mmCIF file of C-alpha atoms in Angstrom:
data_model
loop_
_atom_site.group_PDB
_atom_site.id
_atom_site.type_symbol
_atom_site.label_atom_id
_atom_site.label_comp_id
_atom_site.label_asym_id
_atom_site.label_seq_id
_atom_site.Cartn_x
_atom_site.Cartn_y
_atom_site.Cartn_z
ATOM 1 C CA ASP A 1 -3.125 -11.093 12.181
ATOM 2 C CA ILE A 2 -6.218 -10.063 10.283
ATOM 3 C CA GLN A 3 -6.696 -11.635 6.744
ATOM 4 C CA MET A 4 -8.234 -9.939 4.016
ATOM 5 C CA THR A 5 -10.184 -12.170 1.854
ATOM 6 C CA GLN A 6 -10.886 -10.536 -1.696
ATOM 7 C CA SER A 7 -12.982 -11.364 -4.604
ATOM 8 C CA PRO A 8 -13.080 -11.870 -6.777
ATOM 9 C CA ALA A 9 -9.661 -12.357 -8.238
ATOM 10 C CA SER A 10 -10.558 -11.241 -11.709
ATOM 11 C CA LEU A 11 -13.113 -9.388 -13.124
ATOM 12 C CA SER A 12 -14.147 -8.719 -17.052
ATOM 13 C CA ALA A 13 -16.817 -6.217 -17.492
ATOM 14 C CA SER A 14 -18.187 -3.744 -20.553
ATOM 15 C CA LEU A 15 -17.835 -0.402 -20.968
ATOM 16 C CA GLY A 16 -20.540 1.315 -19.056
ATOM 17 C CA GLU A 17 -21.300 -1.612 -16.383
ATOM 18 C CA THR A 18 -21.607 -1.431 -12.749
ATOM 19 C CA VAL A 19 -18.661 -3.911 -11.077
ATOM 20 C CA THR A 20 -18.612 -4.654 -7.441
ATOM 21 C CA ILE A 21 -15.617 -6.080 -5.626
ATOM 22 C CA GLU A 22 -15.781 -7.600 -1.718
ATOM 23 C CA CYS A 23 -13.474 -7.392 0.725
ATOM 24 C CA LEU A 24 -14.216 -10.059 3.734
ATOM 25 C CA ALA A 25 -11.845 -9.315 7.083
ATOM 26 C CA SER A 26 -11.169 -12.572 9.443
ATOM 27 C CA GLU A 27 -12.377 -10.078 12.384
ATOM 28 C CA ASP A 28 -14.143 -6.551 12.606
ATOM 29 C CA ILE A 29 -11.958 -3.904 11.368
ATOM 30 C CA TYR A 30 -14.364 -1.108 12.484
ATOM 31 C CA SER A 31 -14.699 0.591 9.087
ATOM 32 C CA ASN A 32 -10.796 0.819 8.981
ATOM 33 C CA LEU A 33 -10.608 0.267 5.353
ATOM 34 C CA ALA A 34 -9.075 1.730 2.366
ATOM 35 C CA TRP A 35 -9.492 0.660 -1.512
ATOM 36 C CA TYR A 36 -6.414 1.010 -3.769
ATOM 37 C CA GLN A 37 -6.415 1.111 -7.656
ATOM 38 C CA GLN A 38 -2.706 0.125 -9.120
ATOM 39 C CA LYS A 39 -2.482 0.458 -13.160
ATOM 40 C CA PRO A 40 0.452 -1.309 -14.618
ATOM 41 C CA GLY A 41 3.960 -0.465 -14.090
ATOM 42 C CA LYS A 42 2.622 2.322 -11.547
ATOM 43 C CA SER A 43 2.214 2.743 -7.670
ATOM 44 C CA PRO A 44 -1.219 2.243 -5.859
ATOM 45 C CA GLN A 45 -3.286 4.788 -5.828
ATOM 46 C CA LEU A 46 -5.769 5.670 -2.818
ATOM 47 C CA LEU A 47 -9.486 5.465 -3.734
ATOM 48 C CA ILE A 48 -11.698 5.126 -0.528
ATOM 49 C CA TYR A 49 -10.894 5.436 3.281
ATOM 50 C CA TYR A 50 -12.458 4.462 6.222
ATOM 51 C CA ALA A 51 -14.587 2.213 4.057
ATOM 52 C CA ASN A 52 -17.002 5.026 2.187
ATOM 53 C CA SER A 53 -14.959 8.299 2.225
ATOM 54 C CA LEU A 54 -13.921 9.327 -1.403
ATOM 55 C CA ASN A 55 -10.452 10.608 -1.714
ATOM 56 C CA ASP A 56 -9.902 13.909 -3.047
ATOM 57 C CA GLY A 57 -9.749 13.885 -7.121
ATOM 58 C CA VAL A 58 -11.275 10.260 -7.536
ATOM 59 C CA PRO A 59 -14.076 10.073 -9.410
ATOM 60 C CA SER A 60 -17.587 10.361 -8.073
ATOM 61 C CA ARG A 61 -18.448 6.608 -9.792
ATOM 62 C CA PHE A 62 -16.477 5.042 -7.471
ATOM 63 C CA SER A 63 -17.874 4.282 -3.935
ATOM 64 C CA GLY A 64 -17.545 2.093 -1.092
ATOM 65 C CA SER A 65 -19.612 0.858 1.503
ATOM 66 C CA GLY A 66 -19.872 -2.305 4.271
ATOM 67 C CA SER A 67 -18.958 -2.232 8.000
ATOM 68 C CA GLY A 68 -17.839 -4.869 10.442
ATOM 69 C CA THR A 69 -15.877 -7.727 8.619
ATOM 70 C CA GLN A 70 -17.762 -7.273 4.941
ATOM 71 C CA TYR A 71 -16.838 -4.057 2.446
ATOM 72 C CA SER A 72 -17.238 -3.582 -1.216
ATOM 73 C CA LEU A 73 -15.904 -1.176 -3.485
ATOM 74 C CA LYS A 74 -18.203 -0.220 -6.424
ATOM 75 C CA ILE A 75 -17.590 1.259 -9.691
ATOM 76 C CA ASN A 76 -20.362 2.522 -11.544
ATOM 77 C CA SER A 77 -20.452 2.795 -15.296
ATOM 78 C CA LEU A 78 -17.255 1.261 -16.339
ATOM 79 C CA GLN A 79 -14.547 3.341 -17.905
ATOM 80 C CA SER A 80 -11.727 2.541 -20.113
ATOM 81 C CA GLU A 81 -9.190 3.841 -17.434
ATOM 82 C CA ASP A 82 -10.663 1.571 -14.851
ATOM 83 C CA VAL A 83 -8.897 -1.308 -16.053
ATOM 84 C CA SER A 84 -6.388 -1.515 -12.894
ATOM 85 C CA ILE A 85 -5.926 -4.103 -10.110
ATOM 86 C CA TYR A 86 -7.558 -3.313 -7.072
ATOM 87 C CA PHE A 87 -6.515 -3.745 -3.625
ATOM 88 C CA CYS A 88 -8.333 -3.387 -0.131
ATOM 89 C CA GLN A 89 -6.241 -3.062 2.845
ATOM 90 C CA GLN A 90 -7.461 -2.792 6.663
ATOM 91 C CA ASN A 91 -5.539 -0.448 8.549
ATOM 92 C CA TYR A 92 -7.208 -1.039 11.765
ATOM 93 C CA ASP A 93 -4.832 -3.270 13.485
ATOM 94 C CA SER A 94 -0.838 -3.922 12.632
ATOM 95 C CA PRO A 95 0.302 -5.915 10.575
ATOM 96 C CA TYR A 96 -2.125 -3.595 8.127
ATOM 97 C CA THR A 97 -2.669 -6.361 5.906
ATOM 98 C CA PHE A 98 -3.908 -6.297 2.048
ATOM 99 C CA GLY A 99 -6.092 -8.175 -0.089
ATOM 100 C CA ALA A 100 -4.643 -10.650 -2.852
ATOM 101 C CA GLY A 101 -6.305 -7.907 -5.471
ATOM 102 C CA THR A 102 -8.964 -7.976 -8.084
ATOM 103 C CA LYS A 103 -7.648 -7.549 -11.541
ATOM 104 C CA LEU A 104 -10.863 -5.916 -13.565
ATOM 105 C CA GLU A 105 -10.373 -6.243 -17.315
ATOM 106 C CA LEU A 106 -12.876 -5.211 -20.016
ATOM 107 C CA LYS A 107 -14.873 -7.369 -21.863
ATOM 108 C CA GLN B 1 2.542 19.220 -3.296
ATOM 109 C CA VAL B 2 3.137 16.008 -1.122
ATOM 110 C CA GLN B 3 5.996 13.999 -3.461
ATOM 111 C CA LEU B 4 7.670 10.706 -1.836
ATOM 112 C CA LYS B 5 10.884 9.117 -3.662
ATOM 113 C CA GLU B 6 12.575 5.803 -3.155
ATOM 114 C CA SER B 7 16.018 5.564 -3.913
ATOM 115 C CA GLY B 8 18.560 2.841 -3.277
ATOM 116 C CA PRO B 9 20.625 -0.146 -5.029
ATOM 117 C CA GLY B 10 18.786 -2.165 -7.630
ATOM 118 C CA LEU B 11 20.902 -5.231 -6.986
ATOM 119 C CA VAL B 12 22.021 -6.634 -3.498
ATOM 120 C CA GLN B 13 23.667 -9.883 -3.019
ATOM 121 C CA PRO B 14 21.949 -12.487 -0.697
ATOM 122 C CA SER B 15 22.774 -12.497 2.698
ATOM 123 C CA GLU B 16 23.663 -8.683 2.424
ATOM 124 C CA THR B 17 21.768 -6.069 3.769
ATOM 125 C CA LEU B 18 19.280 -4.008 1.909
ATOM 126 C CA SER B 19 19.585 0.309 2.630
ATOM 127 C CA LEU B 20 16.795 2.370 1.029
ATOM 128 C CA THR B 21 16.107 6.086 1.319
ATOM 129 C CA CYS B 22 12.399 7.884 0.934
ATOM 130 C CA THR B 23 12.986 11.488 0.557
ATOM 131 C CA VAL B 24 9.828 13.538 1.003
ATOM 132 C CA SER B 25 8.536 16.602 0.249
ATOM 133 C CA GLY B 26 5.395 18.968 0.545
ATOM 134 C CA PHE B 27 4.657 17.940 3.980
ATOM 135 C CA SER B 28 6.521 17.143 7.280
ATOM 136 C CA LEU B 29 7.572 14.204 9.044
ATOM 137 C CA THR B 30 6.590 15.164 12.321
ATOM 138 C CA SER B 31 3.036 15.580 11.282
ATOM 139 C CA TYR B 32 2.887 12.478 9.323
ATOM 140 C CA GLY B 33 4.188 9.282 9.441
ATOM 141 C CA VAL B 34 5.526 6.841 6.562
ATOM 142 C CA ASN B 35 4.981 3.307 5.744
ATOM 143 C CA TRP B 36 7.258 0.957 3.576
ATOM 144 C CA VAL B 37 5.345 -1.693 1.455
ATOM 145 C CA ARG B 38 6.640 -4.115 -0.857
ATOM 146 C CA GLN B 39 5.481 -6.128 -4.301
ATOM 147 C CA PRO B 40 6.884 -8.633 -5.346
ATOM 148 C CA PRO B 41 6.655 -8.547 -9.457
ATOM 149 C CA GLY B 42 3.409 -9.696 -10.428
ATOM 150 C CA LYS B 43 2.402 -10.546 -6.791
ATOM 151 C CA GLY B 44 0.221 -8.517 -3.808
ATOM 152 C CA LEU B 45 1.396 -5.694 -1.425
ATOM 153 C CA GLU B 46 3.043 -6.176 1.808
ATOM 154 C CA TRP B 47 2.810 -3.859 4.808
ATOM 155 C CA MET B 48 6.656 -3.800 6.015
ATOM 156 C CA GLY B 49 6.541 -1.090 8.703
ATOM 157 C CA THR B 50 6.013 2.375 9.833
ATOM 158 C CA ILE B 51 7.789 5.194 11.377
ATOM 159 C CA TRP B 52 5.098 7.483 13.045
ATOM 160 C CA ASN B 53 4.916 11.257 13.140
ATOM 161 C CA ASP B 54 6.461 11.058 17.021
ATOM 162 C CA GLY B 55 9.578 9.098 15.608
ATOM 163 C CA SER B 56 8.316 5.244 17.240
ATOM 164 C CA THR B 57 8.279 2.366 14.753
ATOM 165 C CA ASP B 58 5.849 -0.360 14.102
ATOM 166 C CA TYR B 59 7.274 -3.474 12.367
ATOM 167 C CA ASN B 60 5.583 -6.468 10.405
ATOM 168 C CA SER B 61 6.287 -9.448 12.626
ATOM 169 C CA ALA B 62 7.620 -11.572 9.754
ATOM 170 C CA LEU B 63 9.961 -9.024 9.279
ATOM 171 C CA LYS B 64 11.128 -7.945 12.378
ATOM 172 C CA SER B 65 14.045 -9.572 13.257
ATOM 173 C CA ARG B 66 15.639 -8.046 10.021
ATOM 174 C CA LEU B 67 14.347 -4.792 9.691
ATOM 175 C CA SER B 68 15.009 -1.214 10.979
ATOM 176 C CA ILE B 69 13.128 2.163 9.907
ATOM 177 C CA SER B 70 14.586 5.642 11.068
ATOM 178 C CA ARG B 71 14.788 9.033 9.796
ATOM 179 C CA ASP B 72 16.334 12.440 9.350
ATOM 180 C CA THR B 73 13.448 15.188 9.994
ATOM 181 C CA SER B 74 15.958 17.925 9.059
ATOM 182 C CA LYS B 75 16.933 15.748 5.204
ATOM 183 C CA SER B 76 12.635 15.132 5.224
ATOM 184 C CA GLN B 77 14.101 11.826 4.792
ATOM 185 C CA VAL B 78 12.939 8.081 6.119
ATOM 186 C CA PHE B 79 15.572 4.777 5.943
ATOM 187 C CA LEU B 80 14.812 1.226 5.458
ATOM 188 C CA LYS B 81 17.658 -1.246 6.352
ATOM 189 C CA MET B 82 16.819 -5.036 6.166
ATOM 190 C CA ASN B 83 19.673 -7.559 6.714
ATOM 191 C CA SER B 84 20.176 -11.168 5.713
ATOM 192 C CA LEU B 85 18.606 -10.626 2.221
ATOM 193 C CA GLN B 86 17.600 -13.675 0.167
ATOM 194 C CA THR B 87 15.849 -13.921 -3.221
ATOM 195 C CA GLU B 88 12.230 -13.944 -2.152
ATOM 196 C CA ASP B 89 13.023 -10.559 -0.811
ATOM 197 C CA THR B 90 13.280 -9.455 -4.663
ATOM 198 C CA ALA B 91 10.553 -7.232 -5.217
ATOM 199 C CA ILE B 92 9.629 -3.404 -5.918
ATOM 200 C CA TYR B 93 9.620 -1.314 -2.513
ATOM 201 C CA LEU B 94 7.691 1.580 -1.833
ATOM 202 C CA CYS B 95 7.235 4.317 0.958
ATOM 203 C CA ALA B 96 3.681 5.659 1.110
ATOM 204 C CA ARG B 97 2.712 8.454 3.418
ATOM 205 C CA ALA B 98 0.430 7.561 6.739
ATOM 206 C CA GLY B 99 -2.522 10.146 5.978
ATOM 207 C CA TYR B 100 -5.907 8.882 5.496
ATOM 208 C CA ALA B 101 -4.528 5.268 4.892
ATOM 209 C CA PHE B 102 -1.695 5.013 2.843
ATOM 210 C CA ASP B 103 -2.864 8.535 0.948
ATOM 211 C CA TYR B 104 0.513 9.312 -1.127
ATOM 212 C CA TRP B 105 2.997 6.644 -2.676
ATOM 213 C CA GLY B 106 6.483 7.008 -4.295
ATOM 214 C CA GLN B 107 7.037 5.487 -7.621
ATOM 215 C CA GLY B 108 8.808 2.522 -5.948
ATOM 216 C CA VAL B 109 12.414 1.092 -6.475
ATOM 217 C CA MET B 110 13.148 -2.614 -7.855
ATOM 218 C CA VAL B 111 15.523 -4.461 -5.874
ATOM 219 C CA THR B 112 16.828 -7.671 -7.182
ATOM 220 C CA VAL B 113 18.460 -10.054 -4.848
ATOM 221 C CA SER B 114 20.726 -12.079 -6.698
ATOM 222 C CA SER B 115 24.643 -12.946 -6.841
#
């Protein structure tokens, strides 16, 4: 199985700041990497697919990058509504594994 | 618009079988696959399995011996059955469309395994 190691586990940042979340795959996943945002009590929502493609309706302050085994999610100009848990997921090979999540809070 | 909605019992006895339904609208099951994902309270996401648009299935090997996913295209429904439930199967169970990644999700249904 492909392991997804996500860091950091938690993150505290101020409004307007830029934050970056990393995801490391245990093998090459050829950019088949998605990022999801999950707000408390809600189901996950797709932010980014194919490592850097922004899903419809997602604000442009979110961006994804990476290739091979290393990927990152960047949030520019942090807003209060961005407080959430963020998960990465590889959809290259079954089982389609998720990272453990990053809890983003406001400082 | 695309919608998915899970339904099923909220409480299941240990060793019993869980049966859940995902009812979809806004797309055809012959055009898109549907995934099942679960999330224990306060924990991460686990992919359980997928039924693809051609009706073939793919299961997480950790659950494969207990899990079955099927569908009724005429009713736009996908079914999950998992047997021999234990307390560690307590989780929110979600279905999600297999589009660009998991692009639309249901609200989830909480399943508690307890006597």
